[in-house]
Coordinates of N, CA, C and O in Angstrom, one line a residue:
X1 N 61.4 -65.4 -15.0 CA 61.4 -64.3 -14.1 C 61.2 -63.0 -14.9 O 60.5 -62.1 -14.3
X2 N 61.7 -63.0 -16.0 CA 61.6 -61.8 -16.8 C 60.1 -61.5 -17.1 O 59.7 -60.4 -17.1
X3 N 59.4 -62.6 -17.3 CA 58.0 -62.5 -17.7 C 57.2 -61.9 -16.4 O 56.3 -61.1 -16.6
X4 N 57.6 -62.4 -15.3 CA 56.9 -62.0 -14.0 C 57.2 -60.5 -13.8 O 56.3 -59.8 -13.3
X5 N 58.5 -60.1 -14.0 CA 58.8 -58.7 -13.8 C 58.1 -57.8 -14.8 O 57.7 -56.7 -14.4
X6 N 58.0 -58.3 -16.0 CA 57.3 -57.5 -17.0 C 55.8 -57.4 -16.7 O 55.2 -56.3 -16.9
X7 N 55.2 -58.5 -16.2 CA 53.8 -58.5 -15.9 C 53.6 -57.6 -14.7 O 52.6 -56.8 -14.6
X8 N 54.5 -57.6 -13.7 CA 54.4 -56.7 -12.6 C 54.5 -55.2 -13.0 O 53.7 -54.4 -12.5
X9 N 55.4 -55.0 -13.9 CA 55.6 -53.6 -14.4 C 54.3 -53.1 -15.1 O 53.8 -52.0 -15.0
X10 N 53.7 -54.0 -16.0 CA 52.5 -53.7 -16.7 C 51.4 -53.5 -15.7 O 50.6 -52.5 -15.9
X11 N 51.3 -54.3 -14.7 CA 50.2 -54.2 -13.7 C 50.3 -52.9 -13.0 O 49.2 -52.3 -12.7
X12 N 51.5 -52.6 -12.6 CA 51.6 -51.3 -11.8 C 51.3 -50.1 -12.7 O 50.7 -49.1 -12.2
X13 N 51.7 -50.1 -13.9 CA 51.4 -49.0 -14.8 C 49.9 -48.9 -15.1 O 49.4 -47.8 -15.2
X14 N 49.3 -50.0 -15.3 CA 47.8 -50.0 -15.5 C 47.1 -49.6 -14.2 O 46.0 -49.0 -14.3
X15 N 47.6 -49.9 -13.1 CA 46.9 -49.5 -11.8 C 46.9 -48.0 -11.7 O 45.9 -47.4 -11.3
X16 N 47.9 -47.3 -12.2 CA 47.9 -45.8 -12.2 C 46.9 -45.3 -13.2 O 46.4 -44.2 -13.0
X17 N 46.6 -46.0 -14.2 CA 45.6 -45.5 -15.2 C 44.2 -45.7 -14.7 O 43.3 -45.0 -15.2
X18 N 43.9 -46.6 -13.8 CA 42.6 -46.8 -13.4 C 42.1 -45.8 -12.4 O 40.9 -45.6 -12.2
X19 N 42.9 -45.1 -11.8 CA 42.5 -44.0 -10.8 C 41.9 -42.8 -11.6 O 42.5 -42.3 -12.5
X20 N 40.7 -42.4 -11.2 CA 40.0 -41.3 -11.8 C 40.6 -40.0 -11.2 O 40.4 -39.7 -10.0
X21 N 41.2 -39.2 -12.1 CA 41.8 -37.9 -11.6 C 40.9 -36.7 -11.8 O 41.2 -35.6 -11.4
X22 N 39.7 -36.9 -12.4 CA 38.7 -35.9 -12.6 C 37.9 -35.7 -11.3 O 37.4 -36.6 -10.8
X23 N 37.8 -34.4 -10.8 CA 37.1 -34.2 -9.6 C 35.7 -33.6 -10.0 O 35.6 -32.5 -10.5
X24 N 34.7 -34.4 -9.7 CA 33.3 -34.0 -10.0 C 32.7 -33.5 -8.6 O 33.1 -34.0 -7.6
X25 N 31.8 -32.5 -8.7 CA 31.2 -32.1 -7.5 C 30.3 -33.2 -6.9 O 29.7 -34.0 -7.6
X26 N 30.2 -33.1 -5.6 CA 29.4 -34.1 -4.9 C 27.9 -33.9 -5.2 O 27.5 -32.7 -5.4
X27 N 27.1 -34.9 -5.3 CA 25.7 -34.8 -5.5 C 24.9 -34.7 -4.2 O 23.7 -34.6 -4.2
X28 N 25.6 -34.7 -3.1 CA 25.0 -34.6 -1.8 C 24.4 -33.1 -1.6 O 24.9 -32.2 -2.2
X29 N 23.3 -33.0 -0.9 CA 22.7 -31.6 -0.7 C 23.7 -30.7 -0.1 O 24.5 -31.0 0.8
X30 N 23.8 -29.5 -0.7 CA 24.7 -28.4 -0.1 C 24.0 -27.8 1.1 O 22.8 -27.9 1.3
X31 N 24.8 -27.1 1.8 CA 24.3 -26.5 3.1 C 23.1 -25.5 2.8 O 22.1 -25.5 3.5
X32 N 23.2 -24.8 1.8 CA 22.1 -23.8 1.5 C 20.8 -24.5 1.1 O 19.7 -24.0 1.3
X33 N 21.0 -25.7 0.5 CA 19.8 -26.4 0.1 C 19.0 -27.1 1.3 O 17.9 -27.5 1.1
X34 N 19.7 -27.1 2.4 CA 19.1 -27.7 3.6 C 18.3 -26.6 4.4 O 17.6 -27.0 5.3
X35 N 18.4 -25.4 4.0 CA 17.7 -24.3 4.7 C 16.2 -24.3 4.4 O 15.5 -23.9 5.3
X36 N 15.8 -24.6 3.3 CA 14.4 -24.6 2.9 C 14.0 -23.2 2.4 O 14.8 -22.3 2.2
X37 N 12.7 -23.1 2.0 CA 12.2 -21.9 1.4 C 11.3 -21.1 2.3 O 10.6 -20.1 1.9
X38 N 11.1 -21.5 3.5 CA 10.2 -20.8 4.4 C 10.7 -19.4 4.8 O 12.0 -19.2 4.8
X39 N 9.8 -18.4 4.9 CA 10.2 -17.1 5.3 C 10.8 -17.1 6.7 O 10.2 -17.8 7.6
X40 N 11.8 -16.3 6.9 CA 12.4 -16.3 8.3 C 11.4 -15.5 9.2 O 10.6 -14.7 8.8
X41 N 11.5 -15.8 10.5 CA 10.7 -15.2 11.5 C 11.1 -13.7 11.6 O 12.3 -13.5 11.7
X42 N 10.2 -12.8 11.6 CA 10.5 -11.4 11.7 C 10.1 -11.0 13.1 O 8.9 -11.1 13.5
X43 N 11.0 -10.5 13.9 CA 10.6 -10.1 15.2 C 9.7 -8.9 15.2 O 9.8 -8.0 14.4
X44 N 8.7 -8.9 16.1 CA 7.8 -7.7 16.2 C 8.4 -6.7 17.0 O 8.8 -6.9 18.2
X45 N 8.5 -5.5 16.4 CA 9.1 -4.4 17.1 C 8.0 -3.3 17.5 O 7.3 -2.9 16.6
X46 N 7.9 -3.0 18.7 CA 6.9 -2.0 19.1 C 7.4 -0.6 18.8 O 8.6 -0.3 19.0
X47 N 6.5 0.3 18.3 CA 6.9 1.6 18.0 C 7.0 2.4 19.4 O 6.2 2.3 20.3
X48 N 8.1 3.2 19.5 CA 8.3 4.0 20.7 C 7.4 5.2 20.5 O 7.2 5.8 19.4
X49 N 6.9 5.7 21.7 CA 6.0 6.9 21.6 C 6.8 8.1 21.0 O 8.0 8.3 21.3
X50 N 6.1 8.8 20.1 CA 6.7 10.0 19.5 C 5.7 11.2 19.6 O 4.7 11.3 18.9
X51 N 6.0 12.1 20.6 CA 5.0 13.2 20.9 C 4.8 14.1 19.7 O 3.7 14.5 19.5
X52 N 5.8 14.3 18.9 CA 5.7 15.2 17.7 C 4.8 14.5 16.7 O 3.9 15.2 16.1
X53 N 4.9 13.3 16.5 CA 4.1 12.5 15.6 C 2.7 12.5 16.1 O 1.7 12.6 15.3
X54 N 2.5 12.2 17.4 CA 1.2 12.2 18.0 C 0.5 13.5 17.8 O -0.7 13.5 17.5
X55 N 1.2 14.6 17.9 CA 0.6 15.9 17.8 C 0.1 16.1 16.3 O -1.0 16.6 16.0
X56 N 0.9 15.7 15.4 CA 0.6 15.8 14.0 C -0.6 14.9 13.6 O -1.5 15.3 12.8
X57 N -0.7 13.7 14.2 CA -1.8 12.8 14.0 C -3.1 13.4 14.5 O -4.1 13.4 13.9
X58 N -3.0 14.1 15.7 CA -4.2 14.7 16.3 C -4.7 15.9 15.3 O -5.8 16.0 15.1
X59 N -3.7 16.6 14.8 CA -4.0 17.7 13.9 C -4.7 17.2 12.6 O -5.7 17.8 12.1
X60 N -4.1 16.1 12.1 CA -4.7 15.5 10.9 C -6.1 15.0 11.2 O -7.1 15.1 10.3
X61 N -6.3 14.4 12.4 CA -7.6 13.9 12.8 C -8.7 15.0 12.9 O -9.8 14.8 12.4
X62 N -8.2 16.2 13.4 CA -9.2 17.3 13.5 C -9.5 17.8 12.1 O -10.7 18.2 11.8
X63 N -8.5 17.9 11.2 CA -8.8 18.3 9.8 C -9.8 17.3 9.2 O -10.7 17.7 8.4
X64 N -9.6 16.0 9.4 CA -10.5 15.0 8.8 C -11.9 15.2 9.4 O -12.9 15.2 8.6
X65 N -12.0 15.5 10.7 CA -13.4 15.7 11.2 C -14.0 16.9 10.6 O -15.2 16.9 10.3
X66 N -13.2 18.0 10.3 CA -13.7 19.2 9.6 C -14.2 18.9 8.2 O -15.3 19.4 7.8
X67 N -13.4 18.2 7.5 CA -13.8 17.9 6.1 C -15.0 17.0 6.0 O -15.8 17.1 5.2
X68 N -15.1 16.0 7.0 CA -16.2 15.1 7.0 C -17.5 15.9 7.3 O -18.5 15.7 6.7
X69 N -17.4 16.8 8.3 CA -18.6 17.6 8.7 C -19.0 18.5 7.5 O -20.2 18.5 7.2
X70 N -18.1 19.1 6.9 CA -18.4 20.0 5.8 C -18.9 19.3 4.6 O -19.9 19.7 4.0
X71 N -18.4 18.1 4.3 CA -18.8 17.3 3.2 C -20.3 16.8 3.4 O -21.1 16.9 2.5
X72 N -20.5 16.4 4.7 CA -21.9 15.9 5.0 C -22.9 16.9 4.8 O -24.0 16.7 4.3
X73 N -22.6 18.2 5.3 CA -23.6 19.3 5.2 C -23.8 19.6 3.8 O -24.9 19.8 3.3
X74 N -22.7 19.7 3.0 CA -22.9 20.1 1.6 C -23.5 19.0 0.7 O -24.1 19.2 -0.3
X75 N -23.3 17.7 1.2 CA -23.9 16.6 0.4 C -25.4 16.7 0.5 O -26.1 16.3 -0.4
X76 N -25.9 17.1 1.7 CA -27.4 17.3 1.8 C -27.9 18.3 0.9 O -28.9 18.2 0.2
X77 N -27.1 19.4 0.8 CA -27.5 20.5 -0.2 C -27.4 20.0 -1.6 O -28.3 20.3 -2.4
X78 N -26.4 19.2 -1.9 CA -26.2 18.7 -3.3 C -27.3 17.7 -3.6 O -27.8 17.7 -4.8
X79 N -27.8 17.0 -2.6 CA -28.9 16.0 -2.8 C -30.1 16.8 -3.2 O -30.9 16.4 -4.1
X80 N -30.4 17.8 -2.5 CA -31.6 18.7 -2.8 C -31.5 19.3 -4.1 O -32.5 19.3 -4.9
X81 N -30.3 19.8 -4.4 CA -30.1 20.5 -5.8 C -30.2 19.4 -6.9 O -30.8 19.7 -7.9
X82 N -29.7 18.2 -6.6 CA -29.8 17.2 -7.6 C -31.3 16.7 -7.8 O -31.7 16.4 -9.0
X83 N -32.0 16.7 -6.8 CA -33.5 16.3 -6.9 C -34.2 17.4 -7.7 O -35.1 17.0 -8.6
X84 N -33.9 18.6 -7.6 CA -34.5 19.7 -8.3 C -34.1 19.7 -9.8 O -34.9 20.1 -10.7
X85 N -32.9 19.1 -10.1 CA -32.4 19.1 -11.4 C -32.8 17.9 -12.2 O -32.7 17.9 -13.5
X86 N -33.4 16.9 -11.6 CA -33.8 15.7 -12.3 C -34.9 16.0 -13.3 O -35.9 16.7 -12.9
X87 N -34.7 15.6 -14.5 CA -35.7 15.9 -15.5 C -35.5 17.2 -16.2 O -36.2 17.5 -17.2
X88 N -34.7 18.0 -15.7 CA -34.4 19.3 -16.3 C -33.3 19.2 -17.4 O -32.5 18.4 -17.3
X89 N -33.4 20.0 -18.4 CA -32.4 19.9 -19.4 C -31.0 20.4 -18.9 O -30.8 21.2 -18.0
X90 N -30.0 19.9 -19.6 CA -28.6 20.3 -19.4 C -28.5 21.8 -19.6 O -29.0 22.3 -20.7
X91 N -27.9 22.5 -18.7 CA -27.7 24.0 -18.9 C -28.8 24.8 -18.2 O -28.6 26.0 -18.1
X92 N -29.8 24.1 -17.7 CA -30.9 24.9 -17.0 C -30.3 25.4 -15.6 O -29.3 24.9 -15.2
X93 N -31.0 26.3 -15.0 CA -30.6 26.8 -13.7 C -30.5 25.7 -12.7 O -29.5 25.7 -11.9
X94 N -31.5 24.8 -12.6 CA -31.5 23.8 -11.6 C -30.3 22.8 -11.9 O -29.6 22.4 -10.9
X95 N -30.0 22.5 -13.1 CA -28.8 21.7 -13.5 C -27.5 22.3 -13.1 O -26.6 21.7 -12.5
X96 N -27.4 23.6 -13.4 CA -26.2 24.4 -13.0 C -26.0 24.5 -11.5 O -24.9 24.4 -11.0
X97 N -27.1 24.6 -10.8 CA -27.0 24.6 -9.3 C -26.5 23.3 -8.8 O -25.7 23.2 -7.8
X98 N -27.0 22.2 -9.4 CA -26.6 20.9 -8.9 C -25.1 20.7 -9.3 O -24.4 20.1 -8.5
X99 N -24.7 21.1 -10.4 CA -23.3 21.0 -10.8 C -22.4 21.8 -9.8 O -21.3 21.4 -9.5
X100 N -22.9 23.0 -9.4 CA -22.1 23.8 -8.5 C -22.0 23.1 -7.1 O -21.0 23.1 -6.5
X101 N -23.1 22.5 -6.7 CA -23.1 21.8 -5.4 C -22.1 20.6 -5.5 O -21.4 20.3 -4.6
X102 N -22.1 19.9 -6.7 CA -21.2 18.8 -6.8 C -19.7 19.3 -6.9 O -18.8 18.6 -6.3
X103 N -19.5 20.4 -7.4 CA -18.1 21.0 -7.4 C -17.7 21.3 -6.0 O -16.5 21.1 -5.7
X104 N -18.6 21.7 -5.1 CA -18.2 22.0 -3.7 C -17.9 20.6 -3.0 O -16.9 20.6 -2.3
X105 N -18.6 19.6 -3.4 CA -18.3 18.3 -2.8 C -17.0 17.8 -3.3 O -16.2 17.2 -2.5
X106 N -16.7 18.1 -4.5 CA -15.4 17.7 -5.1 C -14.2 18.4 -4.4 O -13.2 17.8 -4.1
X107 N -14.5 19.6 -4.0 CA -13.5 20.4 -3.2 C -13.2 19.7 -1.8 O -12.1 19.6 -1.4
X108 N -14.3 19.3 -1.2 CA -14.2 18.6 0.1 C -13.4 17.3 -0.1 O -12.5 17.0 0.7
X109 N -13.7 16.6 -1.1 CA -13.0 15.3 -1.4 C -11.5 15.6 -1.6 O -10.7 14.8 -1.2
X110 N -11.2 16.7 -2.3 CA -9.8 17.0 -2.6 C -9.1 17.3 -1.3 O -7.9 16.9 -1.1
X111 N -9.7 18.0 -0.4 CA -9.1 18.3 0.9 C -8.9 17.0 1.7 O -7.8 16.8 2.3
X112 N -9.8 16.1 1.7 CA -9.7 14.8 2.4 C -8.6 14.0 1.7 O -7.8 13.4 2.4
X113 N -8.5 14.0 0.4 CA -7.5 13.3 -0.3 C -6.1 13.9 0.0 O -5.1 13.1 0.2
X114 N -6.0 15.1 0.2 CA -4.8 15.8 0.7 C -4.3 15.3 2.0 O -3.1 15.1 2.3
X115 N -5.3 15.1 2.9 CA -5.0 14.5 4.3 C -4.4 13.1 4.1 O -3.5 12.7 4.9
X116 N -5.0 12.4 3.2 CA -4.5 11.0 3.0 C -3.0 11.0 2.5 O -2.2 10.2 2.9
X117 N -2.8 12.0 1.6 CA -1.4 12.2 1.1 C -0.4 12.5 2.3 O 0.7 12.0 2.4
X118 N -0.9 13.4 3.2 CA -0.1 13.8 4.3 C 0.2 12.5 5.2 O 1.3 12.4 5.7
X119 N -0.8 11.7 5.5 CA -0.7 10.5 6.3 C 0.3 9.6 5.6 O 1.1 8.9 6.3
X120 N 0.2 9.4 4.3 CA 1.1 8.5 3.6 C 2.5 9.1 3.7 O 3.5 8.3 3.8
X121 N 2.7 10.4 3.6 CA 4.0 11.0 3.8 C 4.6 10.7 5.1 O 5.8 10.4 5.2
X122 N 3.8 10.8 6.2 CA 4.3 10.5 7.5 C 4.8 9.1 7.7 O 5.8 8.7 8.2
X123 N 4.0 8.2 7.1 CA 4.3 6.7 7.1 C 5.6 6.5 6.3 O 6.4 5.7 6.7
X124 N 5.7 7.1 5.2 CA 6.9 6.9 4.3 C 8.1 7.5 5.0 O 9.2 6.8 4.9
X125 N 8.0 8.6 5.7 CA 9.1 9.1 6.5 C 9.6 8.1 7.5 O 10.8 8.0 7.7
X126 N 8.7 7.5 8.2 CA 9.0 6.6 9.2 C 9.7 5.3 8.6 O 10.7 4.8 9.1
X127 N 9.2 4.9 7.5 CA 9.8 3.7 6.8 C 11.2 4.1 6.3 O 12.1 3.2 6.4
X128 N 11.4 5.3 5.8 CA 12.7 5.7 5.3 C 13.7 5.7 6.5 O 14.9 5.5 6.2
X129 N 13.3 6.0 7.7 CA 14.2 6.0 8.9 C 14.3 4.6 9.5 O 14.8 4.4 10.6
X130 N 13.6 3.6 8.8 CA 13.6 2.2 9.3 C 13.0 2.1 10.7 O 13.4 1.2 11.5
X131 N 12.0 2.9 10.9 CA 11.2 2.8 12.2 C 10.0 1.9 11.9 O 9.5 1.8 10.8
X132 N 9.5 1.2 13.0 CA 8.4 0.4 12.8 C 7.1 1.2 12.6 O 7.0 2.4 12.9
X133 N 6.1 0.5 12.0 CA 4.8 1.2 11.8 C 4.2 1.8 13.1 O 4.4 1.2 14.2
X134 N 3.6 2.9 13.0 CA 3.0 3.6 14.2 C 1.5 3.3 14.2 O 0.8 3.7 13.3
X135 N 1.0 2.6 15.2 CA -0.4 2.1 15.1 C -1.4 3.2 15.0 O -2.4 3.1 14.2
X136 N -1.2 4.3 15.7 CA -2.2 5.4 15.6 C -2.2 6.1 14.3 O -3.2 6.5 13.7
X137 N -1.0 6.1 13.6 CA -0.9 6.7 12.3 C -1.6 5.7 11.3 O -2.3 6.2 10.4
X138 N -1.4 4.5 11.5 CA -2.1 3.5 10.6 C -3.6 3.6 10.7 O -4.4 3.5 9.7
X139 N -4.1 3.7 12.0 CA -5.5 3.8 12.2 C -6.1 5.1 11.5 O -7.2 5.1 10.9
X140 N -5.4 6.2 11.7 CA -5.8 7.5 11.0 C -5.8 7.3 9.5 O -6.7 7.8 8.8
X141 N -4.8 6.7 9.0 CA -4.7 6.5 7.5 C -6.0 5.7 7.1 O -6.6 6.0 6.0
X142 N -6.3 4.7 7.8 CA -7.5 3.9 7.4 C -8.8 4.7 7.5 O -9.7 4.6 6.6
X143 N -8.9 5.5 8.5 CA -10.1 6.4 8.6 C -10.2 7.4 7.5 O -11.2 7.6 6.9
X144 N -9.0 8.0 7.1 CA -9.0 8.9 6.0 C -9.4 8.2 4.7 O -10.1 8.7 3.9
X145 N -8.8 7.1 4.5 CA -9.1 6.3 3.2 C -10.5 5.9 3.1 O -11.1 6.0 2.1
X146 N -11.1 5.5 4.3 CA -12.6 5.2 4.3 C -13.4 6.4 4.0 O -14.4 6.3 3.2
X147 N -13.1 7.5 4.5 CA -13.8 8.8 4.3 C -13.7 9.2 2.8 O -14.7 9.6 2.2
X148 N -12.5 9.1 2.3 CA -12.3 9.5 0.9 C -13.2 8.6 0.0 O -13.8 9.0 -1.0
X149 N -13.2 7.3 0.3 CA -14.0 6.4 -0.5 C -15.5 6.7 -0.3 O -16.3 6.7 -1.3
X150 N -16.0 7.0 0.9 CA -17.4 7.4 1.1 C -17.7 8.6 0.3 O -18.8 8.7 -0.4
X151 N -16.8 9.6 0.3 CA -17.1 10.9 -0.4 C -17.2 10.6 -1.9 O -18.0 11.1 -2.6
X152 N -16.3 9.8 -2.4 CA -16.2 9.5 -3.9 C -17.5 8.7 -4.3 O -18.1 9.0 -5.3
X153 N -18.0 7.8 -3.4 CA -19.2 7.1 -3.7 C -20.4 8.0 -3.8 O -21.2 7.9 -4.7
X154 N -20.5 8.9 -2.8 CA -21.6 9.9 -2.8 C -21.6 10.8 -4.0 O -22.6 11.0 -4.7
X155 N -20.4 11.3 -4.4 CA -20.3 12.2 -5.6 C -20.7 11.4 -6.8 O -21.4 11.9 -7.6
X156 N -20.2 10.2 -6.9 CA -20.5 9.4 -8.1 C -22.0 9.1 -8.2 O -22.6 9.2 -9.3
X157 N -22.6 8.8 -7.1 CA -24.1 8.5 -7.1 C -24.9 9.8 -7.5 O -25.8 9.7 -8.3
X158 N -24.5 10.9 -6.9 CA -25.2 12.2 -7.3 C -25.0 12.6 -8.7 O -25.9 13.0 -9.4
X159 N -23.8 12.4 -9.2 CA -23.4 12.7 -10.6 C -24.2 11.8 -11.6 O -24.7 12.3 -12.6
X160 N -24.3 10.6 -11.2 CA -25.0 9.6 -12.1 C -26.5 10.0 -12.2 O -27.2 9.6 -13.2
X161 N -27.1 10.6 -11.2 CA -28.5 11.0 -11.2 C -28.8 12.2 -12.1 O -30.0 12.4 -12.4
X162 N -27.8 12.9 -12.4 CA -28.0 14.1 -13.3 C -27.8 13.8 -14.7 O -27.0 12.9 -15.1
X163 N -28.5 14.5 -15.6 CA -28.3 14.3 -17.0 C -26.8 14.7 -17.4 O -26.3 15.7 -16.9
X164 N -26.2 13.9 -18.3 CA -24.8 14.2 -18.6 C -24.7 15.4 -19.6 O -25.6 15.6 -20.4
X165 N -23.7 16.2 -19.5 CA -23.5 17.3 -20.4 C -23.0 16.9 -21.7 O -22.4 15.9 -22.0

């Protein structure tokens, strides 16, 4: 009996040693891993009418129309002056007239670029207030950007036709 009691005591003490007391994390997917990597749906929020912003957009649009008209008229003059300056030496009267006409075009482009800055500022102000994009402001911004690009292309083309100083 003593042997049986001793064996029972050894078995019980060994049974306590076989239990793993170290807690390892589970390898099962965590809750966050089940969410996926897809972008969440963003609700579309309509911009509420803003009469003050609408008035500012109209004013910027009128200014854009003015700079577009002025640039187009002066571009025709610069084209003529550039044609007269082709083949003439740098510093000649015809070359200086063409450079003066290009400087006027550059002034129109600067005014148009300033309008683009104003439109960007209005959009930034809305974004800072966490307001949704304003469609008519976005359309005006695109118009101004296109006009600025057109003016730059015209100036670059006319400048390239003249002899470099």
